[in-house]
Amino acid sequence: MPGPKTWQLTAGAAAVGLALAAGAVAMAGPWDSGQRTAERDRAASREARGGAHHQHPAAPGAPAPAPSAPSVLAALGAAAAAPVPAALPPALDQLLGDPVLGPLPAASVLDTGTGRELYAVRADAAMTPASTVKIATATAVLTALPPDHRFATTVVAAPADGTALTLVGGGDPTLDKARLAALADDTARALRARSLGHVQLAYDISLFSGPTVHPIGANENLAPVVALMTDEGRTDGSDSGPAARTSDPAGDTARAFAELLRARGVQADAPVQGAAPAGAERVASTLSAPLPEIVERMLTNSDNDIAEALNRATAIATGRPASFDGGAQALPAQLAKLQLPLNGAVFADGSGLNRVDKVTAGLLTRLLAKAADPARPELRPILTGLPVAGFTGTLSGRYGTASAATGLVRAKTGTLSGAGVNTLAGTVVDAGGHLLAFAFLSTGTPGADPAPVQKALDRLATRLTEH
């Protein structure tokens, strides 16, 4: 297969922009040739990241970053005027019939511009989605909360006793050591202004409720789900992928905060867990990045900790308990508001780690089509957050310089190796300039190595670029 042409790589840097109306692009936020500035900067500054079962070694033959081309968005008019694509050829049937995909794979391909289904095989069959369920998680939270929403971690003081401080977790899954240190700086400065040098410290994690450990049990893909944590509870210094996790991320964060205060001249007692008192006064706070950027990060890196926190945020925003059960109720309720086909759908979590989760290929493509709808600019981070084939996130180690799909395919990966589940759902701009949404789901795949199945899924997505 010939290597990717320059125009393909250029289009890959702005694949979403090809199929969106210019007005929608302007409404969606900061863009550079059709790609969110936040995603571009993050991709340039960070190494490849992987989420659950998606870690990949660095690929020495990976393509160089595609150049940004101001002319890409100018192709919008031509793409919109292009003929509606014909139904996909039988070649896709042959690729879907690869035995490595298991006995009953499912597929759905939509033209996002017209909503026309171009290809469907068992598209209404409810199957285990693995991490592609994060597309649904993203849709739910982006429709439940405003785009300027930020998660706050706050220090408050008791109204009657300013020396009684409480570190209040706000459900921010992106709090890191640097921001915790900055929060300690601001807190110590405020205490000095009040001539306070000794404090009693408590920490409040009451925002979330229910079990903190995922139903599949403690594992390296997810820390206990609590409203206060630092660096996702990782104990090995990593910032992505499977890692050893602390069993007490909230307590560890509070103890680290107390040490930071002491280093700044504030005598802080050993922290204890407890709810912030009524009428407490805010002393200092730290805010996360805006919600769209967090959603992009979740999708690009298949970040399970972010996914579960966003699922609870959806529950809170819709008046439900911030628990696994609350999220399981809130997520489909939000999707139902978009009039999406939820037949057979089960959302036991937000990350896709739960084998009980079920979605259809048709639901995934319609979620992606909603994200491409010019009338839904709030959902655009779903498209811009998808990993780019051969370049970013969980697709950085797949495809490569010899693939015609490098830079063109943008897709959320999903792998549960122990369960024989492998999935791929995303978008691609075809040869006629149409933005196609696709979903390929497989289960019962043979062997413990997911690589052959992933290559078969990649071949399916690659075939769409030739359509």
Coordinates of C-alpha atoms in Angstrom, one line a residue:
M1 CA 0.0 0.0 0.0
P2 CA 1.5 3.4 -0.9
G3 CA 2.5 5.7 1.9
P4 CA 0.4 8.7 2.9
K5 CA 0.5 11.6 0.5
T6 CA 1.2 15.1 1.7
W7 CA -2.4 16.1 1.2
Q8 CA -3.5 13.2 3.4
L9 CA -1.3 14.3 6.2
T10 CA -2.4 17.9 5.9
A11 CA -6.0 16.8 5.9
G12 CA -5.3 14.7 8.9
A13 CA -4.3 17.7 10.9
A14 CA -7.7 19.2 10.1
A15 CA -9.9 16.2 9.2
V16 CA -12.8 17.4 11.2
G17 CA -12.7 20.9 9.6
L18 CA -13.2 19.4 6.1
A19 CA -16.8 18.4 7.0
L20 CA -18.0 21.2 9.3
A21 CA -19.6 24.4 8.1
A22 CA -17.5 27.5 8.5
G23 CA -20.0 29.0 11.0
A24 CA -19.9 25.9 13.2
V25 CA -16.1 26.0 13.2
A26 CA -16.2 29.6 14.5
M27 CA -18.7 28.7 17.2
A28 CA -16.8 25.7 18.4
G29 CA -13.9 27.6 19.9
P30 CA -10.2 28.1 19.2
W31 CA -9.2 26.3 16.0
D32 CA -6.1 26.0 13.9
S33 CA -6.9 24.5 10.5
G34 CA -9.9 22.7 12.0
Q35 CA -8.1 21.4 15.1
R36 CA -8.6 22.7 18.6
T37 CA -5.7 24.8 19.8
A38 CA -5.8 22.9 23.2
E39 CA -5.4 19.6 21.5
R40 CA -2.7 20.8 19.1
D41 CA -0.6 22.2 21.9
R42 CA -1.0 19.2 24.1
A43 CA -0.1 16.8 21.2
A44 CA 3.0 18.9 20.6
S45 CA 4.2 19.0 24.2
R46 CA 3.4 15.5 25.5
E47 CA 4.6 12.1 24.6
A48 CA 2.1 9.4 23.4
R49 CA -0.2 8.3 26.1
G50 CA -2.3 5.2 26.5
G51 CA -5.2 4.3 28.6
A52 CA -6.6 0.9 29.7
H53 CA -4.8 -1.8 27.8
H54 CA -3.7 0.7 25.1
Q55 CA -0.1 1.3 26.1
H56 CA 2.2 1.3 23.1
P57 CA 6.0 1.5 22.8
A58 CA 7.4 4.5 20.9
A59 CA 7.2 3.9 17.2
P60 CA 10.6 4.8 15.6
G61 CA 9.0 4.9 12.1
A62 CA 6.1 7.1 13.1
P63 CA 5.4 10.0 10.8
A64 CA 6.5 13.5 11.5
P65 CA 3.8 16.0 12.5
A66 CA 1.7 17.1 9.6
P67 CA 2.1 20.7 8.5
S68 CA -0.8 23.1 9.2
A69 CA -2.4 24.3 6.0
P70 CA -4.6 27.4 6.0
S71 CA -6.2 26.3 2.7
V72 CA -7.8 23.2 4.3
L73 CA -10.9 25.0 5.5
A74 CA -11.3 26.6 2.1
A75 CA -12.2 23.2 0.8
L76 CA -15.4 23.3 2.8
G77 CA -17.5 24.6 0.0
A78 CA -16.3 22.0 -2.5
A79 CA -16.9 19.2 0.1
A80 CA -20.4 20.4 0.8
A81 CA -21.2 20.4 -2.9
A82 CA -19.7 16.9 -3.6
P83 CA -22.2 14.2 -4.5
V84 CA -23.6 12.0 -1.8
P85 CA -21.4 8.9 -1.6
A86 CA -22.7 5.6 -2.9
A87 CA -23.1 2.6 -0.6
L88 CA -19.9 1.0 0.4
P89 CA -18.6 -1.8 -1.8
P90 CA -18.5 -5.5 -0.9
A91 CA -14.8 -5.1 -0.1
L92 CA -15.8 -4.0 3.4
D93 CA -17.7 -7.3 3.8
Q94 CA -14.6 -9.2 3.0
L95 CA -12.6 -7.2 5.6
L96 CA -15.3 -7.6 8.3
G97 CA -15.2 -11.3 7.6
D98 CA -11.7 -11.7 8.8
P99 CA -11.7 -14.6 11.4
V100 CA -9.6 -12.6 13.8
L101 CA -12.6 -10.3 14.4
G102 CA -14.5 -13.2 16.0
P103 CA -17.8 -14.9 15.0
L104 CA -20.2 -11.9 15.1
P105 CA -18.6 -8.5 14.5
A106 CA -20.7 -5.4 14.0
A107 CA -20.3 -2.4 11.8
S108 CA -21.9 1.0 11.1
V109 CA -20.9 3.7 8.7
L110 CA -22.7 7.0 8.4
D111 CA -22.4 10.1 6.2
T112 CA -22.5 12.7 9.0
G113 CA -23.6 15.4 6.5
T114 CA -26.8 13.6 5.5
G115 CA -27.3 11.1 8.2
R116 CA -27.4 8.4 5.6
E117 CA -26.3 4.9 6.7
L118 CA -23.8 3.7 4.1
Y119 CA -23.0 0.4 5.6
A120 CA -24.4 -1.7 8.4
V121 CA -23.8 -5.2 9.7
R122 CA -25.5 -6.1 13.0
A123 CA -25.5 -2.3 13.7
D124 CA -28.4 -2.7 16.2
A125 CA -26.7 -5.5 18.1
A126 CA -25.8 -4.5 21.7
M127 CA -22.2 -5.4 22.3
T128 CA -19.5 -4.7 24.9
P129 CA -17.9 -1.4 23.7
A130 CA -14.8 -1.3 26.0
S131 CA -13.3 2.3 25.9
T132 CA -15.4 3.5 23.0
V133 CA -18.1 4.0 25.6
K134 CA -16.2 7.2 26.5
I135 CA -17.8 8.7 23.4
A136 CA -21.1 8.4 25.2
T137 CA -19.6 9.7 28.4
A138 CA -18.3 12.7 26.7
T139 CA -21.6 13.4 25.0
A140 CA -23.5 13.2 28.3
V141 CA -21.2 15.6 30.2
L142 CA -20.9 18.1 27.4
T143 CA -24.7 18.4 27.2
A144 CA -25.2 18.4 31.0
L145 CA -22.6 21.1 31.8
P146 CA -21.6 24.5 30.1
P147 CA -18.4 24.6 28.1
D148 CA -16.8 27.0 30.5
H149 CA -17.3 24.6 33.5
R150 CA -14.1 24.1 35.6
F151 CA -13.6 21.8 38.5
A152 CA -12.6 23.5 41.7
T153 CA -10.5 22.2 44.6
T154 CA -11.1 24.6 47.5
V155 CA -9.7 25.4 51.0
V156 CA -12.3 26.8 53.3
A157 CA -12.2 28.1 56.9
A158 CA -14.8 27.5 59.6
P159 CA -16.8 30.7 60.2
A160 CA -16.3 30.7 64.0
D161 CA -12.7 29.5 64.0
G162 CA -10.4 30.6 61.2
T163 CA -7.8 28.0 62.3
A164 CA -10.0 25.1 61.2
L165 CA -9.4 24.6 57.5
T166 CA -11.0 22.0 55.2
L167 CA -9.6 20.9 51.8
V168 CA -12.7 20.3 49.8
G169 CA -12.6 17.9 46.8
G170 CA -14.5 19.1 43.8
G171 CA -14.2 16.0 41.7
D172 CA -11.3 17.3 39.6
P173 CA -9.5 14.3 38.0
T174 CA -6.7 16.5 36.7
L175 CA -5.4 17.9 39.9
D176 CA -1.6 17.5 40.0
K177 CA 1.3 18.2 42.3
A178 CA 2.0 21.6 40.7
R179 CA -1.5 22.9 41.2
L180 CA -1.7 21.4 44.7
A181 CA 1.5 23.4 45.5
A182 CA 0.1 26.5 44.0
L183 CA -3.0 26.0 46.2
A184 CA -0.7 25.7 49.2
D185 CA 1.0 29.0 48.2
D186 CA -2.3 30.8 48.1
T187 CA -3.5 29.3 51.3
A188 CA -0.3 30.2 53.2
R189 CA -0.4 33.7 51.9
A190 CA -4.0 34.1 53.0
L191 CA -3.2 32.7 56.5
R192 CA -0.2 35.1 56.9
A193 CA -2.6 38.0 56.0
R194 CA -4.7 36.9 59.0
S195 CA -1.7 36.4 61.2
L196 CA -2.5 32.6 61.5
G197 CA 0.5 30.3 61.8
H198 CA -1.2 27.1 63.1
V199 CA -4.2 25.3 61.6
Q200 CA -6.2 22.2 62.0
L201 CA -6.7 20.5 58.7
A202 CA -9.6 18.3 57.5
Y203 CA -10.5 17.0 54.0
D204 CA -14.0 16.7 52.6
I205 CA -14.7 14.1 49.9
S206 CA -18.5 14.1 50.3
L207 CA -19.2 15.3 46.8
F208 CA -19.0 11.6 45.5
S209 CA -21.0 8.8 47.1
G210 CA -21.3 5.1 46.9
P211 CA -18.4 2.5 46.4
T212 CA -15.1 4.0 45.4
V213 CA -13.6 0.9 43.9
H214 CA -14.8 -0.1 40.4
P215 CA -17.0 -3.1 40.2
I216 CA -14.3 -5.1 38.4
G217 CA -12.1 -4.6 41.5
A218 CA -8.9 -2.7 42.2
N219 CA -6.7 -2.6 39.2
E220 CA -3.9 -0.6 37.6
N221 CA -6.3 1.1 35.1
L222 CA -8.2 3.1 37.6
A223 CA -7.7 4.6 41.0
P224 CA -10.5 4.6 43.7
V225 CA -13.0 7.0 42.4
V226 CA -13.1 9.9 45.0
A227 CA -13.7 13.6 44.8
L228 CA -10.1 14.5 45.9
M229 CA -7.0 13.0 44.3
T230 CA -3.6 14.1 42.9
D231 CA -2.1 12.7 39.8
E232 CA -4.9 10.1 39.6
G233 CA -3.5 8.3 42.6
R234 CA -0.4 7.1 40.7
T235 CA 2.5 5.9 42.8
D236 CA 5.1 5.5 40.1
G237 CA 5.5 9.0 38.7
S238 CA 3.7 8.1 35.5
D239 CA 1.0 10.3 34.0
S240 CA -0.8 7.9 31.7
G241 CA -1.5 4.2 31.1
P242 CA -1.8 1.4 33.7
A243 CA 0.1 2.1 36.9
A244 CA 0.2 1.1 40.5
R245 CA -2.4 3.2 42.4
T246 CA -2.7 4.2 46.0
S247 CA -5.7 2.8 47.9
D248 CA -6.3 6.2 49.6
P249 CA -5.9 9.0 47.0
A250 CA -7.8 11.5 49.1
G251 CA -5.9 10.9 52.3
D252 CA -2.6 11.0 50.4
T253 CA -3.6 14.3 48.8
A254 CA -4.6 15.9 52.2
R255 CA -1.3 14.7 53.8
A256 CA 0.7 16.1 50.9
F257 CA -1.1 19.4 51.2
A258 CA -0.3 19.5 55.0
E259 CA 3.3 19.0 54.2
L260 CA 3.2 21.8 51.6
L261 CA 1.7 24.1 54.2
R262 CA 4.4 23.2 56.7
A263 CA 7.1 23.9 54.1
R264 CA 5.6 27.4 53.8
G265 CA 5.8 28.1 57.5
V266 CA 2.3 27.1 58.5
Q267 CA 2.0 24.5 61.3
A268 CA -0.7 22.1 60.1
D269 CA -2.0 19.3 62.2
A270 CA -2.3 15.8 60.6
P271 CA -5.4 16.0 58.4
V272 CA -8.6 14.1 59.3
Q273 CA -11.6 13.3 57.0
G274 CA -14.6 15.4 57.7
A275 CA -17.3 17.6 56.0
A276 CA -16.7 21.3 55.6
P277 CA -18.8 23.2 58.1
A278 CA -21.9 25.1 57.0
G279 CA -21.1 28.7 56.2
A280 CA -17.4 28.1 55.7
E281 CA -15.5 30.9 54.1
R282 CA -13.3 30.3 51.0
V283 CA -9.6 30.8 51.6
A284 CA -8.1 29.7 48.3
S285 CA -9.0 27.5 45.3
T286 CA -7.5 26.0 42.2
L287 CA -9.4 25.4 39.0
S288 CA -9.1 22.8 36.3
A289 CA -8.9 23.5 32.6
P290 CA -12.3 24.1 31.0
L291 CA -14.5 21.1 30.4
P292 CA -13.9 20.8 26.6
E293 CA -10.1 20.4 27.1
I294 CA -10.7 17.7 29.8
V295 CA -13.0 15.8 27.5
E296 CA -10.3 15.9 24.7
R297 CA -7.7 14.6 27.1
M298 CA -10.0 11.8 28.2
L299 CA -10.6 10.7 24.6
T300 CA -7.1 11.1 23.3
N301 CA -5.5 9.2 26.1
S302 CA -8.4 6.9 27.0
D303 CA -8.2 8.2 30.5
N304 CA -10.3 6.1 32.8
D305 CA -10.0 8.3 35.9
I306 CA -11.2 11.3 33.9
A307 CA -14.1 9.2 32.5
E308 CA -15.4 8.1 35.8
A309 CA -15.1 11.7 37.3
L310 CA -17.0 13.1 34.3
N311 CA -19.7 10.4 34.7
R312 CA -20.2 11.6 38.3
A313 CA -20.2 15.2 37.1
T314 CA -23.1 14.3 34.8
A315 CA -25.0 12.7 37.6
I316 CA -24.5 15.7 39.9
A317 CA -25.6 18.1 37.1
T318 CA -28.8 16.1 36.5
G319 CA -29.7 15.8 40.2
R320 CA -28.6 12.2 40.7
P321 CA -26.2 10.6 43.3
A322 CA -22.5 11.0 42.3
S323 CA -21.9 7.2 42.2
F324 CA -21.6 4.4 39.8
D325 CA -25.3 3.8 40.0
G326 CA -26.1 7.5 39.6
G327 CA -23.9 7.8 36.5
A328 CA -25.6 4.7 35.1
Q329 CA -28.9 6.5 35.3
A330 CA -27.7 9.9 34.2
L331 CA -25.8 8.9 31.1
P332 CA -28.6 7.3 29.2
A333 CA -31.0 10.0 30.3
Q334 CA -28.8 12.6 28.7
L335 CA -28.5 10.7 25.5
A336 CA -32.2 10.2 25.3
K337 CA -32.6 14.0 25.2
L338 CA -30.7 13.8 21.9
Q339 CA -33.2 11.3 20.5
L340 CA -30.5 8.7 20.0
P341 CA -31.2 4.9 19.6
L342 CA -30.6 3.4 23.0
N343 CA -32.0 -0.1 22.3
G344 CA -30.0 -2.6 24.4
A345 CA -27.7 0.1 25.8
V346 CA -26.3 -0.5 29.3
F347 CA -23.9 2.1 30.9
A348 CA -22.5 0.5 34.1
D349 CA -19.6 3.0 34.2
G350 CA -18.1 5.9 32.3
S351 CA -14.8 4.3 31.3
G352 CA -15.8 1.1 29.6
L353 CA -13.9 -1.1 32.0
N354 CA -17.1 -2.8 33.0
R355 CA -17.9 -5.9 30.9
V356 CA -21.6 -5.2 31.6
D357 CA -21.5 -2.1 29.4
K358 CA -23.4 -2.5 26.1
V359 CA -23.9 -0.3 23.1
T360 CA -24.6 -0.7 19.4
A361 CA -22.4 0.3 16.5
G362 CA -25.3 2.4 15.3
L363 CA -25.4 4.3 18.5
L364 CA -21.7 5.1 18.3
T365 CA -21.9 6.4 14.8
R366 CA -25.0 8.6 15.6
L367 CA -23.2 10.0 18.7
L368 CA -20.3 11.0 16.3
A369 CA -22.8 12.4 13.8
K370 CA -24.3 14.6 16.6
A371 CA -20.8 15.8 17.4
A372 CA -20.4 16.9 13.8
D373 CA -23.7 18.6 13.6
P374 CA -23.2 22.4 13.1
A375 CA -26.1 23.0 15.5
R376 CA -24.2 21.2 18.3
P377 CA -20.9 23.1 18.7
E378 CA -20.8 22.1 22.4
L379 CA -20.1 18.5 21.2
R380 CA -17.2 19.4 19.0
P381 CA -14.5 18.3 21.5
I382 CA -15.6 14.7 20.9
L383 CA -14.3 15.0 17.3
T384 CA -11.2 17.0 18.1
G385 CA -10.3 14.8 21.0
L386 CA -10.3 11.6 19.0
P387 CA -6.8 10.1 18.6
V388 CA -5.3 10.8 15.1
A389 CA -4.0 7.7 13.3
G390 CA -0.2 7.5 13.6
F391 CA 0.1 10.7 15.5
T392 CA -1.6 11.0 18.9
G393 CA -2.9 9.2 21.9
T394 CA -4.0 5.6 21.6
L395 CA -3.5 5.6 17.9
S396 CA 0.1 6.9 17.9
G397 CA 1.5 3.3 17.8
R398 CA -1.0 2.1 15.1
Y399 CA -1.0 2.7 11.3
G400 CA 2.3 4.3 10.4
T401 CA 4.2 5.8 7.4
A402 CA 3.0 3.0 5.1
S403 CA -0.7 3.4 5.8
A404 CA -2.9 5.5 3.6
A405 CA -5.0 6.2 6.6
T406 CA -2.3 7.9 8.6
G407 CA -3.5 11.4 9.6
L408 CA -6.9 10.8 8.1
V409 CA -8.5 8.4 10.6
R410 CA -9.5 9.8 14.0
A411 CA -10.9 7.2 16.3
K412 CA -11.5 6.1 19.8
T413 CA -10.0 2.7 20.5
G414 CA -11.3 0.0 22.9
T415 CA -9.6 -3.2 24.1
L416 CA -10.5 -5.6 26.9
S417 CA -7.9 -8.3 26.2
G418 CA -9.1 -10.7 28.8
A419 CA -12.7 -10.5 27.5
G420 CA -11.7 -10.8 23.8
V421 CA -13.2 -7.4 23.1
N422 CA -11.7 -5.0 20.5
T423 CA -13.5 -1.9 19.1
L424 CA -12.8 1.2 17.0
A425 CA -15.1 4.1 16.5
G426 CA -14.4 7.5 14.9
T427 CA -14.4 9.6 11.8
V428 CA -12.6 9.7 8.5
V429 CA -12.8 12.1 5.5
D430 CA -13.3 10.0 2.4
A431 CA -11.9 10.7 -1.1
G432 CA -15.0 12.9 -1.9
G433 CA -14.5 15.1 1.1
H434 CA -17.4 13.7 3.2
L435 CA -17.0 13.2 6.9
L436 CA -17.9 9.6 7.6
A437 CA -18.6 8.3 11.1
F438 CA -17.8 4.6 11.7
A439 CA -17.9 2.0 14.4
F440 CA -16.5 -1.5 14.3
L441 CA -17.1 -3.8 17.3
S442 CA -15.8 -7.3 17.8
T443 CA -16.1 -9.8 20.7
G444 CA -15.0 -13.3 21.3
T445 CA -11.8 -12.7 19.3
P446 CA -9.3 -15.6 19.4
G447 CA -6.0 -15.4 21.2
A448 CA -4.7 -13.2 24.0
D449 CA -2.8 -10.8 21.8
P450 CA -5.0 -7.9 20.6
A451 CA -2.6 -6.8 17.9
P452 CA -4.1 -9.0 15.0
V453 CA -7.6 -7.8 15.8
Q454 CA -6.5 -4.1 16.0
K455 CA -4.8 -4.4 12.6
A456 CA -8.0 -5.9 11.2
L457 CA -10.0 -3.0 12.6
D458 CA -7.5 -0.5 11.2
R459 CA -7.8 -2.1 7.8
L460 CA -11.6 -1.5 7.9
A461 CA -11.1 2.2 8.8
T462 CA -8.4 2.5 6.1
R463 CA -10.8 1.2 3.5
L464 CA -13.1 4.1 4.2
T465 CA -10.5 6.6 3.1
E466 CA -10.6 5.1 -0.4
H467 CA -14.4 5.4 -0.7

